[in-house]
Coordinates of C-alpha atoms and ligand atoms in Angstrom, one line a residue:
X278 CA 15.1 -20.1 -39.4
X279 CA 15.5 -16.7 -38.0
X280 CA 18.3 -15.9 -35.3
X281 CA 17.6 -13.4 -32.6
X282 CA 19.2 -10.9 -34.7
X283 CA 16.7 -11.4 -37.8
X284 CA 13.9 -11.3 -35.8
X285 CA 14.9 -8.0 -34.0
X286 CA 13.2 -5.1 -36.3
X287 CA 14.5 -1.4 -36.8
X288 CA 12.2 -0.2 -33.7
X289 CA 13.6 -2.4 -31.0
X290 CA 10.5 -5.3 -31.4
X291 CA 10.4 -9.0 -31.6
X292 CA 8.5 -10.5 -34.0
X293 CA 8.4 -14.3 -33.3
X294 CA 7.2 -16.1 -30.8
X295 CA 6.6 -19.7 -29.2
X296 CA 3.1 -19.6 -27.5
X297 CA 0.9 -21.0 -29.3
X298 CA -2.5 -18.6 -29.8
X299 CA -5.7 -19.8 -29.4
X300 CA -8.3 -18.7 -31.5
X301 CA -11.7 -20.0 -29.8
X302 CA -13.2 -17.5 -27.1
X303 CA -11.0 -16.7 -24.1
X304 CA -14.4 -17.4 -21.7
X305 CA -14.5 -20.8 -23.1
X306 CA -11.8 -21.7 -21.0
X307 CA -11.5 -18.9 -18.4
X308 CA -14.7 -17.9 -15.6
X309 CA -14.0 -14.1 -15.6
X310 CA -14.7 -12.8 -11.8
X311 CA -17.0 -10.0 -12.4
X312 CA -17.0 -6.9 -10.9
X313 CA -13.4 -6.1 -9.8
X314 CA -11.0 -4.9 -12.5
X315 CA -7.1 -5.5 -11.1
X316 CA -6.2 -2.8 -13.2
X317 CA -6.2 -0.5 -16.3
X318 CA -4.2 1.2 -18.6
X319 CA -4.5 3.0 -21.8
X320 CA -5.2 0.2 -24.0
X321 CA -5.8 -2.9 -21.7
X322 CA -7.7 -4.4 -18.6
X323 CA -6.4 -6.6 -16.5
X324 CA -8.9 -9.1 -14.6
X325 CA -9.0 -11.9 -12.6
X326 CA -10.1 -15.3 -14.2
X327 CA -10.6 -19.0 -12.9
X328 CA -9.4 -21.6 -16.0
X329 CA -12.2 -24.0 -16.1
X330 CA -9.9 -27.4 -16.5
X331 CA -7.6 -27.1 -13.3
X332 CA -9.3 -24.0 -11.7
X333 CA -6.5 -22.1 -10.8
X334 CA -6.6 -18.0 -10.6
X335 CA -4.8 -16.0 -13.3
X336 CA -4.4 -12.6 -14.6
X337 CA -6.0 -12.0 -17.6
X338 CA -4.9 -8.7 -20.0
X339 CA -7.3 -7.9 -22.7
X340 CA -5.7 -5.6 -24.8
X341 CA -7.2 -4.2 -27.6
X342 CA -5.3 -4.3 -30.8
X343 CA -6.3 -1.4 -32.4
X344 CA -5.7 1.6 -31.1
X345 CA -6.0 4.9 -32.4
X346 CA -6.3 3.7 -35.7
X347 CA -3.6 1.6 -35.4
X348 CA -2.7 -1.6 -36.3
X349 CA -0.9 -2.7 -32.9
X350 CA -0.5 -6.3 -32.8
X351 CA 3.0 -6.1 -33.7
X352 CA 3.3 -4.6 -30.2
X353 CA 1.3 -7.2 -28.5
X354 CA 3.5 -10.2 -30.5
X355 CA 6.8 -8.7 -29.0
X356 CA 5.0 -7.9 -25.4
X357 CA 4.4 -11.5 -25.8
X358 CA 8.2 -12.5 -26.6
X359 CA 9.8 -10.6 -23.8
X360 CA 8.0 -12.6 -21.9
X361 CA 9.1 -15.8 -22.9
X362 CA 12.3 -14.4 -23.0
X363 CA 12.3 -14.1 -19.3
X364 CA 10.2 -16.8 -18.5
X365 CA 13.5 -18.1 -16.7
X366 CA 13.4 -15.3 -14.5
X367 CA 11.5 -15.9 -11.6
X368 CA 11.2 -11.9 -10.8
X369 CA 9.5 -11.6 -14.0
X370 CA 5.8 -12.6 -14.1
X371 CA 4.7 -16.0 -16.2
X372 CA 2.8 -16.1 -19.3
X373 CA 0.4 -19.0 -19.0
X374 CA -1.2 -18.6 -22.6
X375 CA -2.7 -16.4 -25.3
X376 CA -6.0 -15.8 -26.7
X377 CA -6.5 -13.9 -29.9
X378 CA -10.0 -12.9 -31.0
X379 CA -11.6 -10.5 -33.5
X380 CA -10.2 -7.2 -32.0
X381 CA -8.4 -8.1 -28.8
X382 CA -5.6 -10.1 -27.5
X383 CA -5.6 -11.9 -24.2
X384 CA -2.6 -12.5 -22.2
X385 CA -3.2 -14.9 -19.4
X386 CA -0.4 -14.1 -16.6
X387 CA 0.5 -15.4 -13.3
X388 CA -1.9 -13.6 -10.8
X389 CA 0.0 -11.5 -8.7
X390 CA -2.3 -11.6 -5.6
X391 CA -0.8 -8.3 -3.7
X392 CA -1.2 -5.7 -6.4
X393 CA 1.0 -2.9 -6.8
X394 CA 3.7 -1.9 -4.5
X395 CA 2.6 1.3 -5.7
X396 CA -0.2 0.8 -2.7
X397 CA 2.1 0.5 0.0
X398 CA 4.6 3.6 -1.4
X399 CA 2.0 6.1 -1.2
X400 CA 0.3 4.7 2.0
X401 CA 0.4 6.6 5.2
X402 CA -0.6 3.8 7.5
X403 CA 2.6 3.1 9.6
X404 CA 1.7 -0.9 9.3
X405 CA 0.8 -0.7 5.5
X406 CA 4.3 1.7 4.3
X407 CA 7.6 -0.8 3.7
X408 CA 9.9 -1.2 6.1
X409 CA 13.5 0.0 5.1
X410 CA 14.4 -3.8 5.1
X411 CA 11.1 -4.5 3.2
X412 CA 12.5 -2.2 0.8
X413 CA 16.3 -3.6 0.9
X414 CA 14.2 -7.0 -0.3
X415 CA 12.6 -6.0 -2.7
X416 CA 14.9 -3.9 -3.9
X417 CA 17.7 -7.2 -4.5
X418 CA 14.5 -8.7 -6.5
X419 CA 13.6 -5.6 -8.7
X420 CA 17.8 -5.5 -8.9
X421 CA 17.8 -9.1 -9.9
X422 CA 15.2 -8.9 -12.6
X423 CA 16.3 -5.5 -14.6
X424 CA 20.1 -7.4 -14.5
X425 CA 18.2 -10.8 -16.2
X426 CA 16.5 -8.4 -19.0
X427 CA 19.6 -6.2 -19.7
X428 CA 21.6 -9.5 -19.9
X429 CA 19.0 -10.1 -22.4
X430 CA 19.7 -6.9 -24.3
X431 CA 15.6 -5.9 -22.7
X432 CA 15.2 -2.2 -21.9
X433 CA 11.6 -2.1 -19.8
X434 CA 11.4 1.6 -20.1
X435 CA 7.9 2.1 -18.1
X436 CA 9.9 0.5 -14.4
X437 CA 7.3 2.3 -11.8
X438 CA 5.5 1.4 -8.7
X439 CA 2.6 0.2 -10.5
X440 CA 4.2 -1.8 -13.1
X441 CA 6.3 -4.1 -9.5
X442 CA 4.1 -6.7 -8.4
X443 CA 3.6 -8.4 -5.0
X444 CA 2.7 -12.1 -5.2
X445 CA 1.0 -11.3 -1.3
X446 CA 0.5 -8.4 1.1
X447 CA 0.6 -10.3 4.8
X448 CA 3.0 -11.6 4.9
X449 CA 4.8 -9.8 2.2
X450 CA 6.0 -11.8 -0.7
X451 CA 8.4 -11.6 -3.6
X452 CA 7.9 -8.9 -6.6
X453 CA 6.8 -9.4 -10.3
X454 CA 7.8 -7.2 -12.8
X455 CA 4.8 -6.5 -15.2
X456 CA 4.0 -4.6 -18.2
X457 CA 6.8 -5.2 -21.3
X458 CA 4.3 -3.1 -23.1
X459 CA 7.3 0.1 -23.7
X460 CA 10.3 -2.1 -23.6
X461 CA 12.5 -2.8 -26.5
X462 CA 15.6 -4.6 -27.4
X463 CA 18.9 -2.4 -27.5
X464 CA 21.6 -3.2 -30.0
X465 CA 25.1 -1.9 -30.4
X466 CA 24.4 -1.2 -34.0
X467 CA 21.0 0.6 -33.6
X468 CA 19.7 3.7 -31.5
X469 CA 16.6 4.2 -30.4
X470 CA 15.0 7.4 -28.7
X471 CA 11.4 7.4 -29.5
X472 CA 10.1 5.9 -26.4
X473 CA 8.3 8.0 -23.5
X474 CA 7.7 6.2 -19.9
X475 CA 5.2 8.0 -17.2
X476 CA 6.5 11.6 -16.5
X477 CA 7.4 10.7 -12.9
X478 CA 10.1 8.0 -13.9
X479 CA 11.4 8.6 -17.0
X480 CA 15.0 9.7 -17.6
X481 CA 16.8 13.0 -18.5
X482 CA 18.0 11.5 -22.1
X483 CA 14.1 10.5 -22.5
X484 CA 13.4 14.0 -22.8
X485 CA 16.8 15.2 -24.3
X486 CA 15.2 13.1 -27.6
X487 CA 19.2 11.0 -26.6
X488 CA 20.1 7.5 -27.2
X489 CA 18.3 5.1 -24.5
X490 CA 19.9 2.2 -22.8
X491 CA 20.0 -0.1 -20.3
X492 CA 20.8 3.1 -17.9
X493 CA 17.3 4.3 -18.6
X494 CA 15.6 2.1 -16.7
X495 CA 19.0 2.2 -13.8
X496 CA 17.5 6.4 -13.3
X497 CA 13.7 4.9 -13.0
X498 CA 15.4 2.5 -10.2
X499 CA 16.6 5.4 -8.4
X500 CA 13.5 6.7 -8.5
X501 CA 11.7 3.7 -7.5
X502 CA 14.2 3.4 -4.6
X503 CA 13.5 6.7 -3.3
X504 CA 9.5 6.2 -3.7
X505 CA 9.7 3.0 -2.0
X506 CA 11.6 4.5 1.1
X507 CA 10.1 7.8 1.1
X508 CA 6.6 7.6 -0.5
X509 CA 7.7 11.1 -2.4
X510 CA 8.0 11.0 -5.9
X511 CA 11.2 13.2 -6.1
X512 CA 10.7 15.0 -9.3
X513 CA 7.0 15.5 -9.2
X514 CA 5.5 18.4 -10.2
X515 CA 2.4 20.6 -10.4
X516 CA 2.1 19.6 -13.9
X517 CA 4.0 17.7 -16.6
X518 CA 6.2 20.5 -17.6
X519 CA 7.3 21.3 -13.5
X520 CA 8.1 17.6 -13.7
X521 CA 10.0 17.2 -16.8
X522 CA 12.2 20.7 -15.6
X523 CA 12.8 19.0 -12.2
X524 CA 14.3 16.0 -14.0
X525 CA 16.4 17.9 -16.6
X526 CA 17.6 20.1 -13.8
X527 CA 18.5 16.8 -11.6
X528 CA 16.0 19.0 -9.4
X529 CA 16.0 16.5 -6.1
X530 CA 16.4 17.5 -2.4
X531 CA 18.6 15.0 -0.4
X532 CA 18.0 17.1 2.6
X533 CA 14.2 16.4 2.8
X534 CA 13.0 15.0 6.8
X535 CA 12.3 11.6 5.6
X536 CA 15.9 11.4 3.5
X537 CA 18.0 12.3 6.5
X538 CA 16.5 9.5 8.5
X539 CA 16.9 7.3 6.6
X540 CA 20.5 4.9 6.6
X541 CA 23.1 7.0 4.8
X542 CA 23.9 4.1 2.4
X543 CA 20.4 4.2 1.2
X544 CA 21.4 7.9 0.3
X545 CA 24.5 6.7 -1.3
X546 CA 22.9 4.1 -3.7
X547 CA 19.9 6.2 -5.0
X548 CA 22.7 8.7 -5.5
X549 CA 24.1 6.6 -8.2
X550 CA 21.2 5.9 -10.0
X551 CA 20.1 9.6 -10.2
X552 CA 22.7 11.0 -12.4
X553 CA 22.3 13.2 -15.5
X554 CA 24.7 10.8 -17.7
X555 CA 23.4 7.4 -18.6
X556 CA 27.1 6.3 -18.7
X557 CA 28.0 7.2 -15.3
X558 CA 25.1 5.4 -13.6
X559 CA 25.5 2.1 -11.8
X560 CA 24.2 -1.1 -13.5
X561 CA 21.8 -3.2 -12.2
X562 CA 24.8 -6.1 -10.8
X563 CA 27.0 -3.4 -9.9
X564 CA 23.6 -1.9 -7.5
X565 CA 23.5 -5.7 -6.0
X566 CA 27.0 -5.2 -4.7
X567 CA 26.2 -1.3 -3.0
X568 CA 26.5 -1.9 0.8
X569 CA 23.4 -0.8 1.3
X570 CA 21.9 -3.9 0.1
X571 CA 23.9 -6.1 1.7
X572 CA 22.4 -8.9 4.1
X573 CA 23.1 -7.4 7.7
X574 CA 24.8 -9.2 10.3
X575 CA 22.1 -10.7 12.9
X576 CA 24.3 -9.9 16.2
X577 CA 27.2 -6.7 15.5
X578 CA 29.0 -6.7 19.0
X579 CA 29.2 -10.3 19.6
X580 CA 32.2 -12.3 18.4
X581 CA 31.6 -15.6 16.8
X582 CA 33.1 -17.3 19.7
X583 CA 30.7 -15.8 22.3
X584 CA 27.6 -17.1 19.8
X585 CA 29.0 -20.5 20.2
X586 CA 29.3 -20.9 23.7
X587 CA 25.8 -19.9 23.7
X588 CA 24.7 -22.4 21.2
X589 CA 27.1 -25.1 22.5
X590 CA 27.0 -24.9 26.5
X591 CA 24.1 -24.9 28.3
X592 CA 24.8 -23.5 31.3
X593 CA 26.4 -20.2 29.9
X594 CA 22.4 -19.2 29.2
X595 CA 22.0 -18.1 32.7
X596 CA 22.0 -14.3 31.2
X597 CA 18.3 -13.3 31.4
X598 CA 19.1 -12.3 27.6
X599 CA 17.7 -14.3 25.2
X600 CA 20.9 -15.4 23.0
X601 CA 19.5 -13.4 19.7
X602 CA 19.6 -10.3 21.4
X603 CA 22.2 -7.9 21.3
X604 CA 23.4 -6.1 24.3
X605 CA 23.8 -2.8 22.8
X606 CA 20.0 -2.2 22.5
Ligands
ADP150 P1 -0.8 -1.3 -19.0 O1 0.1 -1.6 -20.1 O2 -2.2 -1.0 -19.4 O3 -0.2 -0.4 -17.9 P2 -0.2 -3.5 -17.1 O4 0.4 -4.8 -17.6 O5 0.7 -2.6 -16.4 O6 -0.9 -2.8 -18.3 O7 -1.4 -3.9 -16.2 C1 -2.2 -2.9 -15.6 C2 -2.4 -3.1 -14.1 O8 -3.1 -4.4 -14.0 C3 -1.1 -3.3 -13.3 O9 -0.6 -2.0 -12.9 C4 -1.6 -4.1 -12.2 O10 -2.3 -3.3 -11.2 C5 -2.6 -5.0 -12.8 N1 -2.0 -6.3 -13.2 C6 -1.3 -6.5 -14.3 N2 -0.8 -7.8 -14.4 C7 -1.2 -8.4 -13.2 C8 -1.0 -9.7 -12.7 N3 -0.3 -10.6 -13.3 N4 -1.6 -10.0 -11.5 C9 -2.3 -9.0 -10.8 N5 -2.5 -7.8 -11.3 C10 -2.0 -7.4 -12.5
MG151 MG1 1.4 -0.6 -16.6

């Protein structure tokens, strides 16, 4: 039997997986909802299905398995496998089963039922946009799930708004990270460079044609922190070529309105994700200890003393102050 190291080939892919696929028609099994797509790529759909047996909703990605002229199924097996990999992970979303038919592959996923948080990034609705402690959340989650897959020796390589799930909207839920359709396994013993993400989010050494790591996908973090807070993209260009000279010049403005109000240790951690050399960015645990995400104390001018007389005796509440509030308002 293979080890994980035989079954790693020269381009960064798995090849073996544990799911069993089903050969008999997806729809046997699955009421597709008409009409509404969830989503669309360059080479699969994503919709919304009902299984028949327990009717439970699901994500369903069709992907077609040849494309442009191309065998791709290779791709789709190892999509397949990073998934199981991180099946463990709940920030990573489920793989319920697989379908295989003539020319397309199904991939029946946990339905993430709040979309993109690509939505509320680019939203100017005041009660749609995240909160900066919305972001702080889901930030520790997206943190939490890129540390699981580079634990794992998983690169993602296409982390961006639309690829981070929400499981709801109202109230807002936890994140899913989607779409292992880029991502590769990194060895010590093997470089790869090939890969190219979404213009937007994809690091310097992406389009220096340099090795890729697990600090690839720490730059699209800093990027993804500073959508999330802002809803700018900070290297975005006119056109592709603006974009890509933004990046390669590290071509960001900290001094933008919507930075400077922002807390300055939110400034502080998406400065050490956006740095030219992979090797001096911060790794995904080493973000989870940054201040800036660190759970904030409920009361700061009360001592602990004060909170328990409060709690314990009942006639020191005669303050019109509700006990949670703090006085420094
Ligand atoms: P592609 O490789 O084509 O980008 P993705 O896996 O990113 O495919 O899926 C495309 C889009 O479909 C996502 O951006 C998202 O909007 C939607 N989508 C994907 N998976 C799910 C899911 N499990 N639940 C809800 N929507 C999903
Ligand atoms: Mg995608």
């Amino acid at each position: 039997v293979a080890g994980p190291s035989q079954s790693r080939s020269v381009r960064g892919l798995l090849s073996e997986i544990k799911t069993a696929i089903h050969n008999e028609p997806f729809t046997d099994h699955y009421t597709v909802i008409p009409g509404r797509e969830l989503g669309r790529g360059k080479f699969a759909v994503v919709r919304k299905c009902v299984e028949k047996c327990t009717g439970h909703e699901y994500a369903a990605k069709i992907m077609r398995k040849r494309r442009k002229g191309q065998d791709c199924r290779m791709e789709i097996i190892h999509e397949i496998a990073v998934l199981e990999l991180a099946s463990a992970c709940p920030h990573v979303v489920n793989l319920h089963q697989v379908y295989e038919m003539a020319s397309e592959m199904v991939l029946v996923l946990e339905f993430a039922a709040g979309g993109e948080i690509f939505n509320q990034c680019v939203s100017d609705r005041e009660d749609e946009a995240f909160s900066e402690e919305d972001v702080k959340r889901l930030m520790r989650q997206i943190l939490e799930g890129v540390a699981f897959l580079h634990q794992n020796n998983v690169v993602h390589l296409d982390l961006k708004p639309q690829n981070i799930l929400l499981m709801s909207t109202s109230p807002l839920g936890d994140i899913k990270i989607v779409d292992f359709g880029l991502s590769r396994m990194v060895s010590s013993h093997q470089e790869l460079r090939e890969i190219m993400g979404t213009p937007e989010y994809v690091a310097p050494e992406i389009l220096n044609y340099e090795p890729i790591s697990t600090a690839t996908d720490m730059w699209s973090v800093g990027v993804l922190a500073y959508v999330m807070l802002t809803g700018i993209s900070p290297f975005l260009g006119e056109d592709k070529q603006e974009t890509f000279l933004n990046i390669s010049q590290l071509s960001v403005s900290y001094s933008d309105e919507e930075l400077q109000q922002l807390d300055p240790a939110a400034l502080s951690f998406i400065q050490m994700l956006l740095r030219k050399h992979p090797q001096e960015r911060a790794t995904a645990e080493h973000c989870l200890t940054h201040p800036w995400l660190q759970p904030t104390e409920p009361q700061d001018n009360q001592t602990v003393e004060e909170i328990l007389s409060v709690k314990e005796d009942p006639s020191s509440t005669s303050s019109p102050e509700p006990p949670t509030s703090t006085s420094s308002a």
